[in-house]
Coordinates of C-alpha atoms and ligand atoms in Angstrom, one line a residue:
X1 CA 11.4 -23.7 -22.6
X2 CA 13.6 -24.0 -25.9
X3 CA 13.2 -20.7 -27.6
X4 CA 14.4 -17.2 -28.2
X5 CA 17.6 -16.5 -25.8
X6 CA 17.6 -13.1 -24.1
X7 CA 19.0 -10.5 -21.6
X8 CA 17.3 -9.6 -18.6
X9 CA 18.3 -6.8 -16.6
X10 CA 16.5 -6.1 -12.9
X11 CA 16.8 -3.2 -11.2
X12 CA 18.5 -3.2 -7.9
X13 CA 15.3 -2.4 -6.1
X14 CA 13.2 -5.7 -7.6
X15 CA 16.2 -8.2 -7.3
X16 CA 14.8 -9.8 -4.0
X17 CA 12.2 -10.9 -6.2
X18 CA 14.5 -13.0 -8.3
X19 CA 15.9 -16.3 -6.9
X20 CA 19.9 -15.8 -5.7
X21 CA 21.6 -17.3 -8.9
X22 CA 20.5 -14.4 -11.1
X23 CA 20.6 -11.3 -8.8
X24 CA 23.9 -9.6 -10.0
X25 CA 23.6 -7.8 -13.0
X26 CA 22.4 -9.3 -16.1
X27 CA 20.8 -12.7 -16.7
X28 CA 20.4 -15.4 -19.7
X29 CA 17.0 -16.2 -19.8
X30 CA 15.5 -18.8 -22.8
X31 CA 11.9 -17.9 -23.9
X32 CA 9.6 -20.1 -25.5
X33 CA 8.7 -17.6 -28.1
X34 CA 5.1 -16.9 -27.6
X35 CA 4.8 -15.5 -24.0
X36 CA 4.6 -11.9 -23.4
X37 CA 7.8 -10.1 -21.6
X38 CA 5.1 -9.4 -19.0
X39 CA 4.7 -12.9 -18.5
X40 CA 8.6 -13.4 -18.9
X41 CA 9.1 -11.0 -16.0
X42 CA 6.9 -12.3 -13.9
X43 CA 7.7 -16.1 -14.2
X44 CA 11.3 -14.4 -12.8
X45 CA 9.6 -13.6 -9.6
X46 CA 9.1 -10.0 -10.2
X47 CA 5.1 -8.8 -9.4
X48 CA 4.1 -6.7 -12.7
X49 CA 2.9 -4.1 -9.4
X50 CA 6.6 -3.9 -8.7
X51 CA 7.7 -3.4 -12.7
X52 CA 8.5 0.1 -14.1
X53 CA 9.1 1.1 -17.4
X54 CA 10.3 -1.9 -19.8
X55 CA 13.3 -1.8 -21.8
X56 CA 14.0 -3.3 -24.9
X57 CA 17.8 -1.8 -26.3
X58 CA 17.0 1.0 -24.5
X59 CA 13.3 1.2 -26.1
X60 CA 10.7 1.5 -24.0
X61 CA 8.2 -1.4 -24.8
X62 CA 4.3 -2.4 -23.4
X63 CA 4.4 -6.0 -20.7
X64 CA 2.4 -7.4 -24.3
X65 CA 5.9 -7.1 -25.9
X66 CA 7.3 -10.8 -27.1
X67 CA 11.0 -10.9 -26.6
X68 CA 12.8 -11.9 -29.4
X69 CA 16.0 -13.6 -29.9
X70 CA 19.1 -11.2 -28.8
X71 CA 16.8 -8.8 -27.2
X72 CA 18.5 -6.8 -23.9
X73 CA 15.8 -6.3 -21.8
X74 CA 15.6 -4.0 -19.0
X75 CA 13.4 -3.8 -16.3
X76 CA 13.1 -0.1 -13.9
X77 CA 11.3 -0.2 -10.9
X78 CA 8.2 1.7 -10.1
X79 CA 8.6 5.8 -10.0
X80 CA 7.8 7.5 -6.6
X81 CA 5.6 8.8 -6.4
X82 CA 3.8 6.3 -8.3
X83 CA 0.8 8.4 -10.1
X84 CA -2.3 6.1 -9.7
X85 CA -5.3 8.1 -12.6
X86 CA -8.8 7.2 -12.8
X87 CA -10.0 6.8 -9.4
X88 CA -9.4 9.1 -6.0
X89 CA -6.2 7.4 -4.4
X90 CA -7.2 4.7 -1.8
X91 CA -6.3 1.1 -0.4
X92 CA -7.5 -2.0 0.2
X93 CA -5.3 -3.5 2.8
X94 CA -4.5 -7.9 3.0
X95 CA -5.3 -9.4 5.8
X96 CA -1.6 -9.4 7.8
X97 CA -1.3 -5.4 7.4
X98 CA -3.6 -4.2 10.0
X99 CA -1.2 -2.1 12.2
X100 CA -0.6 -0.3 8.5
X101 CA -3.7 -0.2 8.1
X102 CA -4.8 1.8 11.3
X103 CA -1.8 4.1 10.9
X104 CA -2.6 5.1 7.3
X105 CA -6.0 6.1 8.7
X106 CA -5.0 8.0 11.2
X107 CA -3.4 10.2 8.6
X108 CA -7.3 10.3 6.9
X109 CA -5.7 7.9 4.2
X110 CA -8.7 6.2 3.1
X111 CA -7.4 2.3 3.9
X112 CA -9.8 0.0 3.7
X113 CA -9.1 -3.5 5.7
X114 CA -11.1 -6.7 6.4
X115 CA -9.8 -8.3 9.7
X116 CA -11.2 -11.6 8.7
X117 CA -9.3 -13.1 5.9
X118 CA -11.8 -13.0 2.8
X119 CA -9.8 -15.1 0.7
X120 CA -7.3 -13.9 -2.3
X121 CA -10.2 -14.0 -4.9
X122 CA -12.4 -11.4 -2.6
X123 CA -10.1 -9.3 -2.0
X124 CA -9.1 -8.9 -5.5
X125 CA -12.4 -8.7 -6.4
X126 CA -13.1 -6.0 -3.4
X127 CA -9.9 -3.7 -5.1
X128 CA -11.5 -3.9 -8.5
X129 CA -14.9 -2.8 -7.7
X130 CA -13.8 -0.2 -5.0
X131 CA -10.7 0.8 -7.3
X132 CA -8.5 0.4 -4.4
X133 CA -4.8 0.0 -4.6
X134 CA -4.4 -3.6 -3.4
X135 CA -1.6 -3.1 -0.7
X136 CA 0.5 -6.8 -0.1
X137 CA 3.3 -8.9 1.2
X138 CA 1.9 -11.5 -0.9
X139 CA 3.3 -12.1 -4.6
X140 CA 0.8 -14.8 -5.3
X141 CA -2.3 -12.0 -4.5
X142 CA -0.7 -9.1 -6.5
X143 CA -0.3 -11.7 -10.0
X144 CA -4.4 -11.6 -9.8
X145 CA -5.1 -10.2 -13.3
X146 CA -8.7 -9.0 -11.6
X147 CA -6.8 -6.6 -9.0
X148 CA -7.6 -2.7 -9.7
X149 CA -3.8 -1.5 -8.9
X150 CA -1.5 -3.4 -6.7
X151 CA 2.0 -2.8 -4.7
X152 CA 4.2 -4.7 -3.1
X153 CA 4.6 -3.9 1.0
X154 CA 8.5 -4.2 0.9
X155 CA 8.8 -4.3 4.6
X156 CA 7.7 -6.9 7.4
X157 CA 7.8 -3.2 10.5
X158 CA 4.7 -1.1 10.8
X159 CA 6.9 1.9 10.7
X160 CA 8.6 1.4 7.5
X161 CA 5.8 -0.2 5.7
X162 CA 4.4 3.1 6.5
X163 CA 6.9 5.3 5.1
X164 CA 7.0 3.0 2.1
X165 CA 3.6 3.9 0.9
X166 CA 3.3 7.6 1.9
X167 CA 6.7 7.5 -0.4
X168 CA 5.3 5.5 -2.9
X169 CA 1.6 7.6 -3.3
X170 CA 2.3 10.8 -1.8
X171 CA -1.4 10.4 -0.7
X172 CA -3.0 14.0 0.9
X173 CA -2.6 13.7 4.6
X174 CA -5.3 15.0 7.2
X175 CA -4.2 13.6 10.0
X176 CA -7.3 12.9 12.8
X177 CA -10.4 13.0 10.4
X178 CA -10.7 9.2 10.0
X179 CA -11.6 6.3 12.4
X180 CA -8.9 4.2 13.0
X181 CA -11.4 1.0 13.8
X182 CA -13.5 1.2 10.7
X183 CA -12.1 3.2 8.0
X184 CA -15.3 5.9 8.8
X185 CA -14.9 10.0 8.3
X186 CA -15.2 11.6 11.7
X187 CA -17.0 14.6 12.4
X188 CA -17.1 16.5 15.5
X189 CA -18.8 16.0 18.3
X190 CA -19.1 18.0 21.5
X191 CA -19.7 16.2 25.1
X192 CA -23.5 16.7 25.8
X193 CA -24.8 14.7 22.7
X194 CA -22.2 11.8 23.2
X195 CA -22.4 11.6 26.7
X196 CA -24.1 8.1 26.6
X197 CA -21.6 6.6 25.0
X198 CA -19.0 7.8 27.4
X199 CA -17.8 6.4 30.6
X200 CA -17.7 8.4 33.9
X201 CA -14.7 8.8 34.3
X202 CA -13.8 9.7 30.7
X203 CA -16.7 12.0 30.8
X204 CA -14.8 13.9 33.7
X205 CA -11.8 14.3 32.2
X206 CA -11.6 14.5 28.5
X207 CA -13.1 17.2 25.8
X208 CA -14.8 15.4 23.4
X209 CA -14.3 16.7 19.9
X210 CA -14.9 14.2 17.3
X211 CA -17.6 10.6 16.3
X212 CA -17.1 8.5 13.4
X213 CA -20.1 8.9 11.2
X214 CA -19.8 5.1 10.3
X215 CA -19.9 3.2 14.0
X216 CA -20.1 6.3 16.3
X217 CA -17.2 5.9 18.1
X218 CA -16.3 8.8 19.9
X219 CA -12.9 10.4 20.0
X220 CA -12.0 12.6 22.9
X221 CA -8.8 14.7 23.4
X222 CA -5.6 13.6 25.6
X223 CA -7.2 9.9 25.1
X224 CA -4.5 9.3 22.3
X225 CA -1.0 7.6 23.7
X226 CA 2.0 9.6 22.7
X227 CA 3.1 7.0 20.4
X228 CA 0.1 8.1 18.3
X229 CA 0.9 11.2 17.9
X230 CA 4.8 10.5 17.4
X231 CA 3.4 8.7 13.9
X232 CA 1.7 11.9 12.9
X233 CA 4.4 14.5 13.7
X234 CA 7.1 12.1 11.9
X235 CA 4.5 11.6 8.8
X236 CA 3.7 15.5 8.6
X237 CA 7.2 16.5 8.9
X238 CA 8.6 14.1 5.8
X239 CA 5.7 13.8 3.9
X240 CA 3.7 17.0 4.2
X241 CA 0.0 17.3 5.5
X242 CA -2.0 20.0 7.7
X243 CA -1.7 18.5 11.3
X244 CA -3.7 21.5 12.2
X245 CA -6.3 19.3 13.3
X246 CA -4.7 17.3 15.9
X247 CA -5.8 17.8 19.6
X248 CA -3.4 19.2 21.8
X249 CA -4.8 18.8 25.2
Ligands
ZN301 ZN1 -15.7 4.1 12.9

Protein backbone atom coordinates (compact mmCIF):
# COMPACT_ATOMS: atom_id res chain seq x y z
CA UNK A 1 0.00 0.00 0.00
CA UNK A 2 1.43 3.60 -0.78
CA UNK A 3 -1.04 6.01 0.51
CA UNK A 4 -2.27 8.11 3.35
CA UNK A 5 0.09 7.52 6.65
CA UNK A 6 -1.79 7.18 9.87
CA UNK A 7 -1.90 6.43 13.72
CA UNK A 8 -3.46 3.48 15.03
CA UNK A 9 -4.09 3.01 18.55
CA UNK A 10 -5.51 -0.62 19.92
CA UNK A 11 -6.85 -1.02 23.05
CA UNK A 12 -5.03 -3.22 25.50
CA UNK A 13 -7.84 -5.69 25.40
CA UNK A 14 -7.71 -6.38 21.29
CA UNK A 15 -3.79 -6.25 21.09
CA UNK A 16 -3.53 -10.20 20.86
CA UNK A 17 -5.15 -9.68 17.72
CA UNK A 18 -2.26 -7.66 16.26
CA UNK A 19 0.93 -9.34 15.21
CA UNK A 20 3.97 -8.63 18.11
CA UNK A 21 5.76 -5.77 16.26
CA UNK A 22 2.88 -3.32 16.71
CA UNK A 23 1.39 -4.28 20.24
CA UNK A 24 2.80 -1.44 22.41
CA UNK A 25 1.10 1.62 22.07
CA UNK A 26 0.68 3.36 18.92
CA UNK A 27 1.40 2.10 15.38
CA UNK A 28 2.37 3.71 11.68
CA UNK A 29 0.22 2.25 9.46
CA UNK A 30 0.22 3.34 5.39
CA UNK A 31 -3.30 3.17 3.75
CA UNK A 32 -3.97 2.94 0.26
CA UNK A 33 -6.52 5.70 0.43
CA UNK A 34 -9.73 4.10 -0.58
CA UNK A 35 -10.39 1.29 2.02
CA UNK A 36 -12.66 1.88 4.86
CA UNK A 37 -10.96 2.19 8.64
CA UNK A 38 -13.17 -0.88 9.06
CA UNK A 39 -11.30 -2.61 6.56
CA UNK A 40 -8.04 -0.93 7.96
CA UNK A 41 -8.70 -2.46 11.32
CA UNK A 42 -9.47 -5.48 10.32
CA UNK A 43 -6.49 -6.23 7.85
CA UNK A 44 -4.52 -5.41 11.50
CA UNK A 45 -5.96 -8.63 12.81
CA UNK A 46 -8.63 -7.12 14.91
CA UNK A 47 -12.40 -8.90 14.24
CA UNK A 48 -14.83 -5.81 13.61
CA UNK A 49 -17.00 -8.23 16.54
CA UNK A 50 -14.13 -7.34 18.79
CA UNK A 51 -13.99 -3.28 17.74
CA UNK A 52 -15.72 -0.65 19.96
CA UNK A 53 -16.24 2.73 19.40
CA UNK A 54 -13.77 4.28 16.64
CA UNK A 55 -11.75 7.24 17.12
CA UNK A 56 -10.63 9.73 14.89
CA UNK A 57 -8.75 12.87 17.12
CA UNK A 58 -10.82 11.92 19.68
CA UNK A 59 -14.07 11.94 17.24
CA UNK A 60 -16.05 9.15 17.18
CA UNK A 61 -16.32 7.98 13.50
CA UNK A 62 -18.63 4.91 11.53
CA UNK A 63 -16.06 1.46 10.39
CA UNK A 64 -17.22 3.28 6.60
CA UNK A 65 -14.84 6.15 7.71
CA UNK A 66 -11.62 6.53 5.13
CA UNK A 67 -8.58 7.47 7.09
CA UNK A 68 -6.97 10.26 5.88
CA UNK A 69 -3.42 11.39 5.96
CA UNK A 70 -2.32 12.48 9.71
CA UNK A 71 -5.35 10.95 11.10
CA UNK A 72 -4.83 9.45 14.99
CA UNK A 73 -7.05 6.68 15.07
CA UNK A 74 -8.22 4.92 18.02
CA UNK A 75 -9.73 1.90 18.44
CA UNK A 76 -11.93 0.90 22.14
CA UNK A 77 -12.95 -2.43 22.68
CA UNK A 78 -16.45 -3.72 23.01
CA UNK A 79 -18.57 -2.36 26.18
CA UNK A 80 -19.84 -4.98 28.71
CA UNK A 81 -22.29 -5.59 28.77
CA UNK A 82 -22.45 -5.46 25.04
CA UNK A 83 -26.24 -4.43 24.27
CA UNK A 84 -27.28 -6.72 21.26
CA UNK A 85 -31.17 -4.67 19.88
CA UNK A 86 -33.38 -6.15 17.47
CA UNK A 87 -33.70 -9.69 18.33
CA UNK A 88 -34.18 -11.60 21.84
CA UNK A 89 -30.42 -12.32 22.97
CA UNK A 90 -29.29 -15.87 21.85
CA UNK A 91 -26.25 -17.84 20.29
CA UNK A 92 -25.17 -19.87 17.79
CA UNK A 93 -22.25 -21.71 19.07
CA UNK A 94 -18.95 -23.00 16.38
CA UNK A 95 -18.32 -26.25 16.29
CA UNK A 96 -15.17 -26.57 19.07
CA UNK A 97 -17.42 -24.76 21.87
CA UNK A 98 -19.60 -27.50 22.91
CA UNK A 99 -18.71 -27.78 26.64
CA UNK A 100 -19.76 -23.78 26.42
CA UNK A 101 -22.42 -24.60 24.82
CA UNK A 102 -24.04 -27.16 27.34
CA UNK A 103 -23.16 -24.89 30.26
CA UNK A 104 -24.83 -21.75 28.82
CA UNK A 105 -27.91 -24.03 28.55
CA UNK A 106 -28.00 -25.07 31.66
CA UNK A 107 -28.32 -21.52 32.76
CA UNK A 108 -31.73 -21.50 30.11
CA UNK A 109 -29.30 -19.34 27.83
CA UNK A 110 -30.79 -20.15 24.59
CA UNK A 111 -27.30 -21.60 22.74
CA UNK A 112 -27.84 -23.14 19.86
CA UNK A 113 -24.92 -25.74 18.66
CA UNK A 114 -24.42 -28.12 15.73
CA UNK A 115 -22.10 -31.05 16.79
CA UNK A 116 -21.31 -31.79 13.28
CA UNK A 117 -19.21 -29.14 11.66
CA UNK A 118 -21.61 -27.36 8.99
CA UNK A 119 -19.01 -25.47 7.46
CA UNK A 120 -18.13 -21.53 8.07
CA UNK A 121 -20.66 -20.43 5.30
CA UNK A 122 -23.77 -22.46 7.25
CA UNK A 123 -23.19 -21.38 10.18
CA UNK A 124 -23.01 -17.83 9.21
CA UNK A 125 -25.81 -18.31 7.35
CA UNK A 126 -27.61 -20.26 10.41
CA UNK A 127 -26.72 -16.77 12.76
CA UNK A 128 -28.25 -14.50 10.22
CA UNK A 129 -31.55 -16.18 9.79
CA UNK A 130 -31.91 -17.26 13.50
CA UNK A 131 -30.36 -13.68 14.62
CA UNK A 132 -28.03 -15.54 16.80
CA UNK A 133 -24.88 -13.97 18.19
CA UNK A 134 -22.26 -16.12 16.37
CA UNK A 135 -20.04 -17.10 19.44
CA UNK A 136 -16.09 -18.09 18.03
CA UNK A 137 -12.47 -18.82 18.55
CA UNK A 138 -12.25 -18.36 14.88
CA UNK A 139 -11.26 -14.85 13.34
CA UNK A 140 -11.67 -16.09 9.83
CA UNK A 141 -15.67 -17.11 10.72
CA UNK A 142 -16.40 -13.81 12.61
CA UNK A 143 -14.89 -11.45 9.21
CA UNK A 144 -18.22 -13.20 7.39
CA UNK A 145 -20.05 -10.05 6.35
CA UNK A 146 -23.37 -12.43 6.37
CA UNK A 147 -23.04 -13.14 10.25
CA UNK A 148 -26.11 -11.62 12.41
CA UNK A 149 -23.76 -10.45 15.45
CA UNK A 150 -20.57 -12.06 16.29
CA UNK A 151 -17.86 -12.24 19.43
CA UNK A 152 -14.80 -13.33 19.86
CA UNK A 153 -14.50 -16.50 22.67
CA UNK A 154 -11.27 -15.02 24.30
CA UNK A 155 -10.44 -18.11 26.16
CA UNK A 156 -9.44 -21.81 25.19
CA UNK A 157 -11.19 -23.16 29.38
CA UNK A 158 -14.83 -24.00 29.54
CA UNK A 159 -14.99 -22.11 32.72
CA UNK A 160 -13.71 -18.79 31.58
CA UNK A 161 -15.20 -18.83 28.23
CA UNK A 162 -18.17 -19.02 30.34
CA UNK A 163 -17.73 -16.19 32.44
CA UNK A 164 -16.59 -14.24 29.35
CA UNK A 165 -20.05 -14.26 27.79
CA UNK A 166 -22.32 -13.99 30.81
CA UNK A 167 -19.88 -10.68 31.25
CA UNK A 168 -20.11 -9.73 27.91
CA UNK A 169 -24.30 -10.21 27.40
CA UNK A 170 -25.54 -10.16 30.85
CA UNK A 171 -28.10 -12.66 29.30
CA UNK A 172 -31.32 -13.47 31.91
CA UNK A 173 -30.37 -16.63 33.72
CA UNK A 174 -32.91 -19.44 34.64
CA UNK A 175 -30.88 -21.91 35.46
CA UNK A 176 -32.58 -25.76 34.83
CA UNK A 177 -35.32 -24.87 32.35
CA UNK A 178 -33.29 -25.92 29.19
CA UNK A 179 -32.01 -29.25 27.80
CA UNK A 180 -28.51 -29.42 27.87
CA UNK A 181 -28.41 -32.13 24.84
CA UNK A 182 -30.63 -30.21 22.38
CA UNK A 183 -31.09 -26.65 23.20
CA UNK A 184 -35.07 -27.66 24.00
CA UNK A 185 -37.31 -25.79 26.87
CA UNK A 186 -38.06 -28.32 29.62
CA UNK A 187 -41.28 -28.66 31.26
CA UNK A 188 -42.11 -30.73 34.15
CA UNK A 189 -42.74 -33.92 34.29
CA UNK A 190 -43.90 -36.14 37.17
CA UNK A 191 -42.82 -40.15 37.38
CA UNK A 192 -45.97 -42.03 36.25
CA UNK A 193 -46.21 -40.48 32.67
CA UNK A 194 -42.35 -40.88 32.00
CA UNK A 195 -41.94 -43.97 33.53
CA UNK A 196 -41.20 -45.76 30.12
CA UNK A 197 -38.48 -43.89 29.44
CA UNK A 198 -36.85 -44.53 32.80
CA UNK A 199 -34.69 -47.31 33.83
CA UNK A 200 -35.40 -49.46 36.99
CA UNK A 201 -33.25 -48.53 38.89
CA UNK A 202 -33.49 -44.76 38.23
CA UNK A 203 -37.17 -45.21 38.57
CA UNK A 204 -36.54 -46.35 42.31
CA UNK A 205 -34.51 -43.80 43.28
CA UNK A 206 -34.96 -40.41 41.72
CA UNK A 207 -38.08 -37.84 41.62
CA UNK A 208 -38.65 -36.98 38.35
CA UNK A 209 -39.43 -33.38 37.76
CA UNK A 210 -38.77 -32.14 34.37
CA UNK A 211 -38.82 -33.53 30.01
CA UNK A 212 -37.52 -31.53 27.25
CA UNK A 213 -40.39 -30.68 24.99
CA UNK A 214 -37.95 -31.02 21.95
CA UNK A 215 -36.43 -34.86 22.37
CA UNK A 216 -38.15 -35.93 25.65
CA UNK A 217 -35.50 -36.49 27.69
CA UNK A 218 -36.27 -36.70 31.07
CA UNK A 219 -34.52 -34.92 33.91
CA UNK A 220 -34.79 -36.35 37.38
CA UNK A 221 -33.56 -34.92 40.68
CA UNK A 222 -30.09 -35.97 42.53
CA UNK A 223 -29.10 -37.34 38.83
CA UNK A 224 -27.03 -34.05 38.35
CA UNK A 225 -23.05 -34.47 39.52
CA UNK A 226 -22.06 -31.84 41.87
CA UNK A 227 -19.86 -30.25 39.33
CA UNK A 228 -23.14 -29.17 37.69
CA UNK A 229 -24.47 -27.53 40.17
CA UNK A 230 -21.04 -25.82 41.23
CA UNK A 231 -21.49 -23.93 37.56
CA UNK A 232 -24.87 -22.69 38.56
CA UNK A 233 -24.18 -21.53 42.15
CA UNK A 234 -20.89 -19.69 40.86
CA UNK A 235 -22.98 -18.22 37.70
CA UNK A 236 -26.02 -17.07 39.99
CA UNK A 237 -23.83 -15.57 42.59
CA UNK A 238 -21.62 -13.17 39.96
CA UNK A 239 -23.94 -12.74 37.43
CA UNK A 240 -27.43 -12.77 39.00
CA UNK A 241 -30.40 -15.20 38.01
CA UNK A 242 -33.33 -17.06 40.10
CA UNK A 243 -31.71 -20.45 40.87
CA UNK A 244 -35.06 -21.03 42.57
CA UNK A 245 -35.56 -23.69 40.30
CA UNK A 246 -32.81 -25.97 40.84
CA UNK A 247 -33.56 -29.44 42.50
CA UNK A 248 -32.21 -30.00 45.75
CA UNK A 249 -32.68 -33.53 46.46
ZN1 LIG B 1 -33.83 -31.99 24.51
Amino acid sequence: MNGPEITLEVAPELRLFVAHDRRLGRTAVTTDGSSTLGHVVESLGVPLTEAGQLLVDGCPVPASHIPGAGELVEVRAVRRPQPVPGAPLRFLLDVHLGTLARRLRLLGVDAAYESEDIGDPALAALSAKERRVLLSRDRGLLRRREIWAGAYVYSDRPGEQLRDVLGRFAPVLAPWTRCTACNGELAAADKDSVSALLEQGTQASYDVFAQCTACDRVYWRGAHHSHLEAIVADAVAEFGGTGSEAPTA
